[in-house]
């Protein structure tokens, strides 16, 4: 999978968090996920189906970062990852994938999005099961860390 | 969402576990998931996109049941939820959704499947974020419990 498929998701996450939560995040280098184990506390996942390919996208936050985004977006802080936080992560997942979809569509790469699913649980791991390589991109902010993973068949 | 959309997934899971692992599971009553919190240790999730609708499916196992299925399918028992187990859960997710897709297609309800994603983590919860109701179906076996959740927009 080439950078042209990955960068739209990266750009889109940066834009969404900047616009919705006035949160600046620093992307680290995207790389192939091999034996690496990346853990997080709340993740949004979404399936993608297109004429050329299918795949999956996930965005994972540690608890501190999810609660900080929530506070910045809604002006109130949850004590823990409750339904309001998972709703927000589902929305972010939709927005990031929708943003990437628009950019990729202009390049002739089309897909439709399924509905998002949000996973909540301390230190869980996400395993994309497709034929293609999984690209992982970590992000840092003063309020915690996040990462996205993208995978397309072939 | 009517029983005609839910039953194919139920039937398909029973068939897959019977065929692949000679494991008989007892379905409990499917019901609307409202405030209920269902926890598990390993889950397979997949997105679905069709001309009429889109949605998501998940199947969640507790660790004991996942390890038992693994042992019955491959003849060896993992100590914990490792990559072989998550691969197996990804395969089960594909097979169950594929089986349901064939049954629903005969009824004129078409969708394409995205690629599966497997979540691993003690006591995580799954939150389907779509406009439609979420149906949950618990299963019991002598070796642990499992449940599936299905959600379609509208």
mmCIF file of N, CA, C and O in Angstrom, chain A residues 79-115:
data_model
loop_
_atom_site.group_PDB
_atom_site.id
_atom_site.type_symbol
_atom_site.label_atom_id
_atom_site.label_comp_id
_atom_site.label_asym_id
_atom_site.label_seq_id
_atom_site.Cartn_x
_atom_site.Cartn_y
_atom_site.Cartn_z
ATOM 1 N N UNK A 79 -15.390 11.027 33.560
ATOM 2 C CA UNK A 79 -14.481 10.384 34.512
ATOM 3 C C UNK A 79 -13.767 9.203 33.855
ATOM 4 O O UNK A 79 -12.671 8.840 34.214
ATOM 5 N N UNK A 80 -14.477 8.582 32.925
ATOM 6 C CA UNK A 80 -13.931 7.375 32.287
ATOM 7 C C UNK A 80 -14.542 7.254 30.898
ATOM 8 O O UNK A 80 -15.301 8.123 30.470
ATOM 9 N N UNK A 81 -14.217 6.176 30.218
ATOM 10 C CA UNK A 81 -14.711 6.018 28.852
ATOM 11 C C UNK A 81 -16.157 5.525 28.884
ATOM 12 O O UNK A 81 -16.434 4.331 28.953
ATOM 13 N N UNK A 82 -17.066 6.476 28.877
ATOM 14 C CA UNK A 82 -18.493 6.165 28.954
ATOM 15 C C UNK A 82 -19.123 6.252 27.554
ATOM 16 O O UNK A 82 -18.413 6.387 26.551
ATOM 17 N N UNK A 83 -20.441 6.187 27.507
ATOM 18 C CA UNK A 83 -21.113 6.153 26.204
ATOM 19 C C UNK A 83 -20.913 7.443 25.417
ATOM 20 O O UNK A 83 -20.828 7.420 24.189
ATOM 21 N N UNK A 84 -20.824 8.568 26.129
ATOM 22 C CA UNK A 84 -20.574 9.838 25.419
ATOM 23 C C UNK A 84 -19.225 9.811 24.707
ATOM 24 O O UNK A 84 -19.071 10.299 23.594
ATOM 25 N N UNK A 85 -18.234 9.226 25.379
ATOM 26 C CA UNK A 85 -16.896 9.147 24.777
ATOM 27 C C UNK A 85 -16.905 8.182 23.587
ATOM 28 O O UNK A 85 -16.337 8.488 22.531
ATOM 29 N N UNK A 86 -17.561 7.024 23.734
ATOM 30 C CA UNK A 86 -17.573 6.083 22.600
ATOM 31 C C UNK A 86 -18.366 6.670 21.425
ATOM 32 O O UNK A 86 -17.990 6.472 20.272
ATOM 33 N N UNK A 87 -19.440 7.422 21.721
ATOM 34 C CA UNK A 87 -20.162 8.112 20.634
ATOM 35 C C UNK A 87 -19.216 9.063 19.897
ATOM 36 O O UNK A 87 -19.199 9.116 18.661
ATOM 37 N N UNK A 88 -18.449 9.815 20.662
ATOM 38 C CA UNK A 88 -17.496 10.767 20.070
ATOM 39 C C UNK A 88 -16.448 10.041 19.223
ATOM 40 O O UNK A 88 -16.134 10.476 18.114
ATOM 41 N N UNK A 89 -15.928 8.937 19.722
ATOM 42 C CA UNK A 89 -14.922 8.183 18.961
ATOM 43 C C UNK A 89 -15.548 7.611 17.680
ATOM 44 O O UNK A 89 -14.909 7.591 16.622
ATOM 45 N N UNK A 90 -16.793 7.188 17.757
ATOM 46 C CA UNK A 90 -17.498 6.726 16.555
ATOM 47 C C UNK A 90 -17.632 7.843 15.528
ATOM 48 O O UNK A 90 -17.414 7.644 14.329
ATOM 49 N N UNK A 91 -17.958 9.043 16.012
ATOM 50 C CA UNK A 91 -18.072 10.211 15.130
ATOM 51 C C UNK A 91 -16.735 10.567 14.483
ATOM 52 O O UNK A 91 -16.651 10.867 13.293
ATOM 53 N N UNK A 92 -15.683 10.560 15.309
ATOM 54 C CA UNK A 92 -14.341 10.858 14.780
ATOM 55 C C UNK A 92 -13.970 9.838 13.704
ATOM 56 O O UNK A 92 -13.432 10.187 12.647
ATOM 57 N N UNK A 93 -14.281 8.562 13.962
ATOM 58 C CA UNK A 93 -13.979 7.499 12.993
ATOM 59 C C UNK A 93 -14.697 7.773 11.667
ATOM 60 O O UNK A 93 -14.106 7.664 10.589
ATOM 61 N N UNK A 94 -15.975 8.124 11.755
ATOM 62 C CA UNK A 94 -16.744 8.468 10.557
ATOM 63 C C UNK A 94 -16.149 9.671 9.831
ATOM 64 O O UNK A 94 -16.022 9.677 8.604
ATOM 65 N N UNK A 95 -15.795 10.694 10.593
ATOM 66 C CA UNK A 95 -15.308 11.932 9.972
ATOM 67 C C UNK A 95 -13.950 11.726 9.307
ATOM 68 O O UNK A 95 -13.714 12.210 8.202
ATOM 69 N N UNK A 96 -13.064 11.005 9.986
ATOM 70 C CA UNK A 96 -11.727 10.785 9.432
ATOM 71 C C UNK A 96 -11.823 9.943 8.156
ATOM 72 O O UNK A 96 -11.206 10.267 7.130
ATOM 73 N N UNK A 97 -12.621 8.880 8.212
ATOM 74 C CA UNK A 97 -12.743 8.017 7.038
ATOM 75 C C UNK A 97 -13.459 8.758 5.909
ATOM 76 O O UNK A 97 -13.078 8.633 4.738
ATOM 77 N N UNK A 98 -14.462 9.548 6.259
ATOM 78 C CA UNK A 98 -15.175 10.337 5.249
ATOM 79 C C UNK A 98 -14.254 11.345 4.574
ATOM 80 O O UNK A 98 -14.311 11.541 3.355
ATOM 81 N N UNK A 99 -13.399 11.990 5.365
ATOM 82 C CA UNK A 99 -12.434 12.941 4.810
ATOM 83 C C UNK A 99 -11.457 12.256 3.865
ATOM 84 O O UNK A 99 -11.174 12.752 2.768
ATOM 85 N N UNK A 100 -10.947 11.094 4.279
ATOM 86 C CA UNK A 100 -10.006 10.342 3.437
ATOM 87 C C UNK A 100 -10.707 9.857 2.165
ATOM 88 O O UNK A 100 -10.125 9.862 1.073
ATOM 89 N N UNK A 101 -11.952 9.454 2.311
ATOM 90 C CA UNK A 101 -12.735 8.979 1.158
ATOM 91 C C UNK A 101 -12.867 10.067 0.087
ATOM 92 O O UNK A 101 -12.710 9.803 -1.105
ATOM 93 N N UNK A 102 -13.107 11.287 0.526
ATOM 94 C CA UNK A 102 -13.238 12.400 -0.434
ATOM 95 C C UNK A 102 -11.923 12.634 -1.175
ATOM 96 O O UNK A 102 -11.904 12.798 -2.396
ATOM 97 N N UNK A 103 -10.821 12.648 -0.414
ATOM 98 C CA UNK A 103 -9.511 12.873 -1.034
ATOM 99 C C UNK A 103 -9.180 11.748 -2.018
ATOM 100 O O UNK A 103 -8.746 11.990 -3.149
ATOM 101 N N UNK A 104 -9.411 10.509 -1.609
ATOM 102 C CA UNK A 104 -9.073 9.356 -2.453
ATOM 103 C C UNK A 104 -9.982 9.280 -3.677
ATOM 104 O O UNK A 104 -9.566 8.849 -4.745
ATOM 105 N N UNK A 105 -11.235 9.694 -3.505
ATOM 106 C CA UNK A 105 -12.182 9.679 -4.618
ATOM 107 C C UNK A 105 -11.706 10.590 -5.752
ATOM 108 O O UNK A 105 -11.842 10.264 -6.938
ATOM 109 N N UNK A 106 -11.110 11.734 -5.370
ATOM 110 C CA UNK A 106 -10.578 12.655 -6.390
ATOM 111 C C UNK A 106 -9.435 12.030 -7.185
ATOM 112 O O UNK A 106 -9.133 12.441 -8.293
ATOM 113 N N UNK A 107 -8.789 11.036 -6.562
ATOM 114 C CA UNK A 107 -7.696 10.327 -7.243
ATOM 115 C C UNK A 107 -8.196 9.077 -7.965
ATOM 116 O O UNK A 107 -7.394 8.266 -8.443
ATOM 117 N N UNK A 108 -9.507 8.874 -7.970
ATOM 118 C CA UNK A 108 -10.070 7.731 -8.692
ATOM 119 C C UNK A 108 -10.127 6.447 -7.891
ATOM 120 O O UNK A 108 -10.384 5.369 -8.432
ATOM 121 N N UNK A 109 -9.902 6.554 -6.567
ATOM 122 C CA UNK A 109 -9.958 5.372 -5.711
ATOM 123 C C UNK A 109 -11.230 5.475 -4.866
ATOM 124 O O UNK A 109 -11.336 6.322 -3.978
ATOM 125 N N UNK A 110 -12.206 4.621 -5.183
ATOM 126 C CA UNK A 110 -13.528 4.759 -4.567
ATOM 127 C C UNK A 110 -13.801 3.649 -3.569
ATOM 128 O O UNK A 110 -13.439 2.502 -3.792
ATOM 129 N N UNK A 111 -14.441 4.002 -2.465
ATOM 130 C CA UNK A 111 -14.966 2.977 -1.559
ATOM 131 C C UNK A 111 -16.176 3.510 -0.802
ATOM 132 O O UNK A 111 -16.359 4.720 -0.697
ATOM 133 N N UNK A 112 -16.992 2.589 -0.317
ATOM 134 C CA UNK A 112 -18.097 2.957 0.557
ATOM 135 C C UNK A 112 -17.733 2.565 1.979
ATOM 136 O O UNK A 112 -17.009 1.592 2.205
ATOM 137 N N UNK A 113 -18.226 3.314 2.933
ATOM 138 C CA UNK A 113 -17.948 3.041 4.333
ATOM 139 C C UNK A 113 -19.083 2.243 4.975
ATOM 140 O O UNK A 113 -20.256 2.541 4.744
ATOM 141 N N UNK A 114 -18.727 1.259 5.790
ATOM 142 C CA UNK A 114 -19.712 0.599 6.649
ATOM 143 C C UNK A 114 -19.994 1.516 7.837
ATOM 144 O O UNK A 114 -19.580 2.679 7.831
ATOM 145 N N UNK A 115 -20.692 1.041 8.827
ATOM 146 C CA UNK A 115 -20.928 1.849 10.032
ATOM 147 C C UNK A 115 -19.813 1.557 11.048
ATOM 148 O O UNK A 115 -19.292 0.454 11.094
#
